[in-house]
Amino acid sequence: MARPPPLQELPPVYTPPARAASPQILAGSLKAPLWLRAYFQGLLFSLGCGIQRHCGKVLFLGLLAFGALALGLRVAIIETDLEQLWVEVGSRVSQELHYTKEKLGEEAAYTSQMLIQTPHQEGENILTPEALGLHLQAALAASKVQVSLYGKSWDLNKICYKSGIPLIENGMIERMIEKLFPCVILTPIDCFWEGAKLQGGSAYLPGRPDIQWTNLDPEQLLKELGPFASLEGFRELLDKAQVGQAYVGRPCLHPDDLHCPPTAPNHHSKQAPNVAQELNGGCHGFSHKFMHWQEELLLGGMARDAQGQLLRAEALQSTFLLMSPRQLYEHFRGDYQTHDIGWSEEQAGTVLRAWQRRFVQLAQEALPQNSSQQIHAFSSTTLDDILHAFSEVSAARVVGGYLLMLAYACVTMLRWDCAQSQGAVGLAGVLLVALAVASGLGLCALLGIAFNAATTQVLPFLALGIGVDDIFLLAHAFTEAPPGTPLQAAIVVGCNFAAVMLVFPAVLSLDLHRRHCQRLDVLCCFSSPCSARVIQILPQELGDRTVPVGIAHLTATVQAFAHCEASSQHVVTILPPRAHLVPPPSDPLGSELFSPGGSTRDLLGQEEGTRQKATCNSLPCARWNLAHFARYHFAPLLLQSHSKAMVLVLFGALLGLSLYGATLVQDGLALTDVVPRGTKEHAFLSAQLRYFSLYEVALVTQGGFDYAHSQRALFDLHQRFSSLKAVLPPPATQAPRTWLHYYRNWLQGIQAAFDQDWASGRITRHSCRNGSEDGALAYKLLIQTGDAQEPLDFSQLTTRKLVDKEGLIPPELFYVGLTMWVSSDPLGLAASQANFYPPPPEWLHDKYDTTGENLRIPAAQPLEFAQFPFLLHGLQKTADFVEAIEGARAACTEAGRAGVRAYPSGSPFLFWEQYLGLRRYFLLAICILLVCTFLVCALLLLNPWTAGLIVLVLAMMTVELFGIMGFLGIKLSAIPVVILVASVGIGVEFTVHVALGFLTTQGSRNLRAACALEHTFAPVTDGAVSTLLGLLMLAGSNFDFIIRYFFVVLTVLTLLGLLHGLMLLPVLLSILGPPPEVVQIYKESPEVLSPPAPREGGLRWGLSPTLPQSFARVTTSMTVAFHPPPLPGAYIHPASDEPTWSPVATPAASGSNNLSSRGPCPATG
């Protein structure tokens, strides 16, 4: 028996002489598509030959490069900042956020810690002394939190946010005020004396007990200190702030408390207060004027009577404000308490985070388990911890997912015949994909792309599924790479593509060498007991000694008889001149697919019956595989007429239901969707969303216009913004809390004081010493001219007003008065939350100093940043947010026409702005992507007809996925939109290969669709299963968000792609498919081109009774040249000097086996 040549002697694909082939081409053949496709396949073939010749080097260099890139994971940064994760780079909101941070810094003025109390019995009234007592118990436990760090003890009074501490010249009084000044705590307990218990400050004066807010009467204290210090200015400050008796003048929640002050209204009666009546209208901090907490900030689920009086509520809320890390650092920088610990902003942040975690823990544990109430605690650190946990990589799930994929790939590619088995190839492919994923993520880290939750929780598994999909597709003769939408996904998939296209062929070449050496699969050190030889059918003669490989060629499958003559030990092949030749019963399709450009699966020889078995015979059940199922069961059933009708009806019904489901899709992504269900954090967020849907926002005015001359436009902007439905109006008895209103009211107040002092003669043209503090301030402001040469003009004292009749401040006094107001009214400035930039200069007032230097007041610099605070309420659904945002944007646009540059700021505008045009941009992106997909498919397939069918199926998949999201209750946000857009690219994996197989097959539409299914059913199914296995690991996530928005959606997408690719598209192709690119090379009767019609409908395949028994059926491939010029990149392969190798005679018993023409590249082993 002749020895087959070694692998390196096998030439590339051969081209028979043109003279024997050209007369056999029908006029209807599509030469241009085949030629162009052959061009690209020739380039890929050249690349593959180079990889095969140097497979060891390619594998080593590839692994080295991917391993080096994977080391970049050491510098990976995980982004947990919600603003950075959610706000689109370069968008309007991003630019506004950048402007705010540029002027104010990176951090907000304060951070919020919240307590929400709800009854266990839903709907129960919570406005009772007992319920408020439990709320006080939890709030006290939280306010007494202390943490020890850096050798210091940190309590609430040290780190809380304090609003508007006044500057006092008397050092003793200033130190006492600094210790006593209360923290900002918004709580319903402030309506009662017990609110003072939450304030931890204390001060000491000789001869008095420790001064605390529980026993402090500011009015009484000032009377006692009056003889010892000049406190007139401080007394006026307290009077303006309407401090009064502070907490000791409020009713006691529990009047039987031994410390309840005698000044409490119910001290003597010992009657419990009417909680609903006391909370009606809200509560106040220590200042009635500047610290008013509205009902909506304190109570949830309120009910009122016909007169609007509060009757009941279902939830209570207290909010503790802490300094930001920068503020805490600045507050203690240079202080004696921190001089020995190397105080830094990072340490300040550590202190705050430790205190916040302890705050949440103690607050949640404050009430006994058998209590009728429940406490939900939350802090900004809690949210950061959730995001960090959300972004952590689960090593167990990653390892489990990859081990599962290794097992699947190995088992799927194992064969009974050891020489045909590819288990080692499957293992190597999965490991290569794992390395490619790691290298892609490492490259992202090296490029400075921050990781996020999607990177760590989803992308490794999704890339695994799609990457192994490519391995299966390459093993089944396709070389397509998956699309990726986000940048990180694109990089990772690109690395997968490089690994599959460049490194994996080297693995296949090594496996071919293993097979040629007759080694076992996986255990390649052992010889194989059963092996198959690589059989090559060569042309008998060549017209010359060179073979141009890169020219355009057409490989067409023909039927022939192989007559085995025992005497001559060779095979005589006879092409049939007549019709009536049909496939044998065991071969229902009767022909092989036209395989474009050669097939890796052909090289590996996995298709059943394509090789001679030497000694190994598999069990009958082992012959069954997906291709067998598609050939003998699925395709004949699917392509029957009634089956086609049923498929079209079912998919039409699915499309109709999806269109209805699309109307159910709502916009939005609540924080409760991200936090794991069943946790305390989820319970808090659910309660907050239900009872306290309140959002602090600000209307920011920028620089670039003159504030002094635009006061009317600023007032109009505020009025327009205040009229929005979502804006919570202030109480009727309270003026709007904006800096411009506070500033104007303050000027009107000191003007009134000056008028009284002037009328009484206490202030004269030359002196203001005898006047009041406010009168003296007005005196100094009225004489300002704003002229650097002559800054003072005393004649203006009676000829001008600080505020004119229209309520506007004279422009020449605007910035000078701003300096005076900021320095003289710290409580009003803090309440306004103006956040001026640049900040006005500090200026100390002393009415007894009338020197020229003290009379000159420095003007503030022109403002570049200021803001009006607002509260938005009633925002439950995304439509509510969109309506509020549109109204706010319209108000800013209208102000822009008047010359005022402004924009809204706050969490609703950061996180809900995207929904303004989300659906419009989503639809635009889908349309553009479908058009691009059509153009690319039309360009690569060179068949617009087929490209149109592919795009039709992809559009149906997208619509159906969108509709199923509506039925599943998945809301539309940026994340589902990305998946929906990516569904078009992922869907290409399930459709384009079937379409290509249909195009390049001969026969009727039904037969071509059946052949396409036979050769693509297995790889498409394997790819879908591998993707599902990768996604399966997402189902084990602790976050419901990952399961609902990634696992469920991507699983539905994969199933839809599988159904559309293997059912709907073949049916459409069998009905509306384009004509074939390849036609029968013999002009025979129609029976040759297609099987005879079945007797009872459907397809029938059988053995012709005229087939001579001495002939065996041979299916082979022939190459027909078109004689175009050589293609770029083509090379001339010299024919071997040795005589051509002839195949040995096959035994008569193997007449049912087939021989296939092979064309492997020369290899170096």
Coordinates of N, CA, C and O in Angstrom, one line a residue, residues 82-83 86-88 91-94 96-97 667-671 688-689 692-699 721 724 726-728 868-889 903-917:
L82 N -20.6 57.6 41.1 CA -21.8 57.5 40.3 C -21.8 58.5 39.2 O -22.3 58.3 38.1
E83 N -21.3 59.7 39.5 CA -21.3 60.7 38.5 C -20.4 60.3 37.3 O -20.8 60.5 36.1
W86 N -22.2 57.4 35.3 CA -23.6 57.6 34.7 C -23.6 58.8 33.7 O -24.4 58.8 32.8
V87 N -22.8 59.8 34.0 CA -22.9 61.0 33.1 C -22.1 60.8 31.9 O -20.9 60.4 31.9
E88 N -22.7 61.1 30.8 CA -22.1 61.0 29.4 C -20.9 62.0 29.3 O -21.1 63.2 29.5
S91 N -21.2 65.6 27.4 CA -22.6 66.0 27.3 C -22.8 67.4 28.0 O -21.9 67.9 28.6
R92 N -24.0 67.9 27.9 CA -24.3 69.2 28.5 C -24.2 69.0 30.0 O -23.6 69.9 30.7
V93 N -24.6 67.9 30.6 CA -24.5 67.8 32.0 C -23.1 67.6 32.4 O -22.7 68.1 33.5
S94 N -22.3 66.9 31.6 CA -20.8 66.8 32.0 C -20.1 68.1 32.0 O -19.3 68.4 32.8
E96 N -21.5 71.1 32.6 CA -22.0 71.8 33.7 C -21.4 71.3 35.0 O -21.0 72.1 35.9
L97 N -21.3 70.0 35.1 CA -20.6 69.4 36.3 C -19.2 69.8 36.4 O -18.7 70.1 37.5
D667 N -39.2 54.1 31.1 CA -37.9 54.6 31.2 C -37.5 54.6 32.7 O -38.4 54.8 33.6
G668 N -36.2 54.5 33.0 CA -35.8 54.6 34.4 C -34.9 53.5 34.9 O -34.9 52.4 34.3
L669 N -34.2 53.8 35.9 CA -33.4 52.9 36.6 C -33.2 53.4 38.1 O -32.4 54.2 38.3
A670 N -34.0 52.8 39.0 CA -34.0 53.2 40.4 C -32.8 52.6 41.1 O -32.3 51.5 40.7
L671 N -32.3 53.3 42.1 CA -31.2 52.7 42.9 C -31.6 51.4 43.6 O -30.8 50.6 43.8
Q688 N -37.5 55.2 51.4 CA -37.2 56.6 51.0 C -37.9 56.9 49.7 O -38.5 58.0 49.5
L689 N -37.9 56.0 48.7 CA -38.6 56.2 47.4 C -40.1 56.3 47.6 O -40.8 57.1 47.0
F692 N -40.3 59.6 50.9 CA -39.5 60.9 50.9 C -38.8 61.1 49.5 O -37.6 61.1 49.4
S693 N -39.7 61.2 48.5 CA -39.1 61.4 47.2 C -38.8 62.9 47.0 O -39.5 63.6 46.3
L694 N -37.8 63.4 47.8 CA -37.5 64.8 47.8 C -36.0 64.9 47.4 O -35.2 64.2 47.8
Y695 N -35.8 65.9 46.5 CA -34.4 66.1 46.0 C -34.0 67.6 46.1 O -34.7 68.5 45.8
E696 N -32.8 67.7 46.7 CA -32.2 69.1 46.7 C -31.5 69.4 45.4 O -30.7 68.7 44.9
V697 N -31.9 70.5 44.8 CA -31.3 71.0 43.5 C -31.0 72.4 43.7 O -31.3 73.1 44.7
A698 N -30.3 72.9 42.7 CA -29.8 74.3 42.8 C -29.9 74.9 41.3 O -29.7 74.1 40.4
L699 N -30.2 76.1 41.3 CA -30.2 76.9 40.0 C -28.9 77.7 40.0 O -28.8 78.7 40.7
F721 N -38.6 79.6 37.9 CA -38.2 78.2 38.4 C -39.1 77.8 39.5 O -39.5 76.6 39.6
L724 N -42.5 76.0 38.8 CA -42.6 74.6 38.3 C -43.4 73.7 39.2 O -43.3 73.9 40.5
A726 N -43.0 70.7 40.2 CA -42.2 69.8 41.0 C -41.5 70.6 42.2 O -41.0 69.9 43.1
V727 N -41.4 71.9 42.1 CA -40.7 72.7 43.1 C -41.6 72.8 44.3 O -42.7 73.2 44.3
L728 N -41.0 72.5 45.5 CA -41.7 72.6 46.7 C -41.7 74.0 47.2 O -40.7 74.6 47.4
F868 N -29.2 79.3 43.5 CA -30.4 79.4 44.3 C -30.9 78.0 44.6 O -31.0 77.1 43.7
P869 N -31.1 77.6 45.9 CA -31.5 76.3 46.2 C -33.0 76.1 46.1 O -33.8 77.0 46.3
F870 N -33.3 74.9 45.7 CA -34.8 74.5 45.6 C -34.9 73.1 46.1 O -33.9 72.3 46.2
L871 N -36.2 72.7 46.4 CA -36.5 71.3 46.7 C -37.5 70.8 45.7 O -38.5 71.5 45.5
L872 N -37.3 69.7 45.1 CA -38.2 69.1 44.2 C -38.9 67.9 44.9 O -38.2 67.1 45.7
H873 N -40.2 67.8 44.8 CA -41.0 66.8 45.4 C -41.9 66.1 44.5 O -42.2 66.6 43.4
G874 N -42.5 65.0 44.9 CA -43.5 64.3 44.1 C -42.9 63.6 42.8 O -43.6 63.3 41.9
L875 N -41.6 63.4 42.8 CA -40.9 62.7 41.7 C -40.9 61.2 41.9 O -40.0 60.7 42.6
Q876 N -41.8 60.5 41.4 CA -41.9 59.1 41.6 C -41.5 58.3 40.3 O -40.7 57.4 40.4
K877 N -42.0 58.7 39.2 CA -41.8 58.0 38.0 C -40.8 58.8 37.1 O -40.6 60.0 37.3
T878 N -40.2 58.1 36.1 CA -39.3 58.8 35.3 C -39.9 59.9 34.5 O -39.3 61.0 34.2
A879 N -41.2 59.8 34.2 CA -41.9 60.9 33.5 C -42.0 62.1 34.3 O -41.9 63.2 33.8
D880 N -42.1 62.0 35.7 CA -42.1 63.1 36.5 C -40.7 63.8 36.5 O -40.7 65.1 36.5
F881 N -39.7 63.1 36.5 CA -38.3 63.7 36.4 C -38.2 64.4 35.1 O -37.6 65.5 35.0
V882 N -38.6 63.8 34.0 CA -38.4 64.4 32.7 C -39.2 65.7 32.6 O -38.7 66.7 32.1
E883 N -40.4 65.7 33.1 CA -41.2 66.9 33.1 C -40.5 68.0 33.9 O -40.4 69.2 33.4
A884 N -40.0 67.7 35.1 CA -39.3 68.7 35.9 C -38.0 69.2 35.2 O -37.7 70.4 35.2
I885 N -37.3 68.3 34.6 CA -36.0 68.7 33.9 C -36.3 69.6 32.7 O -35.7 70.6 32.5
E886 N -37.3 69.2 31.9 CA -37.7 70.0 30.8 C -38.2 71.4 31.2 O -37.8 72.4 30.6
G887 N -38.9 71.5 32.3 CA -39.3 72.8 32.8 C -38.2 73.7 33.3 O -38.1 74.9 33.0
A888 N -37.2 73.0 34.0 CA -36.0 73.7 34.4 C -35.2 74.2 33.3 O -34.7 75.4 33.3
R889 N -35.0 73.4 32.3 CA -34.2 73.8 31.1 C -34.9 74.9 30.4 O -34.2 75.8 29.9
Y903 N -27.9 77.3 34.7 CA -28.2 75.9 34.5 C -28.6 75.2 35.8 O -28.2 75.6 36.9
P904 N -29.5 74.2 35.7 CA -29.9 73.5 37.0 C -28.8 72.5 37.4 O -28.1 71.9 36.5
S905 N -28.8 72.2 38.6 CA -27.8 71.3 39.2 C -28.4 70.4 40.2 O -29.3 70.9 41.0
G906 N -28.0 69.2 40.4 CA -28.6 68.3 41.4 C -28.7 66.9 40.8 O -28.6 66.6 39.6
S907 N -29.0 65.9 41.7 CA -29.0 64.5 41.3 C -30.1 64.2 40.2 O -29.8 63.4 39.3
P908 N -31.3 64.9 40.2 CA -32.2 64.6 39.1 C -31.6 64.9 37.7 O -31.9 64.2 36.7
F909 N -30.9 66.0 37.7 CA -30.3 66.4 36.4 C -29.1 65.6 36.0 O -28.8 65.5 34.8
L910 N -28.4 65.0 37.0 CA -27.3 64.2 36.7 C -27.7 62.8 36.1 O -27.1 62.3 35.2
F911 N -28.7 62.2 36.8 CA -29.0 60.8 36.5 C -30.3 60.6 35.7 O -30.5 59.6 35.2
W912 N -31.1 61.7 35.5 CA -32.3 61.5 34.7 C -32.3 62.4 33.4 O -33.2 62.3 32.6
E913 N -31.2 63.1 33.2 CA -31.2 64.0 32.0 C -31.1 63.1 30.8 O -31.6 63.5 29.7
Q914 N -30.5 61.9 30.9 CA -30.4 61.0 29.7 C -31.7 60.6 29.1 O -31.8 60.3 27.9
Y915 N -32.8 60.6 29.9 CA -34.1 60.2 29.4 C -34.8 61.2 28.6 O -35.8 60.9 28.0
L916 N -34.2 62.4 28.5 CA -34.8 63.4 27.6 C -34.8 62.9 26.2 O -35.8 63.1 25.4
G917 N -33.7 62.4 25.7 CA -33.7 62.0 24.3 C -33.2 60.5 24.2 O -32.7 60.2 23.1

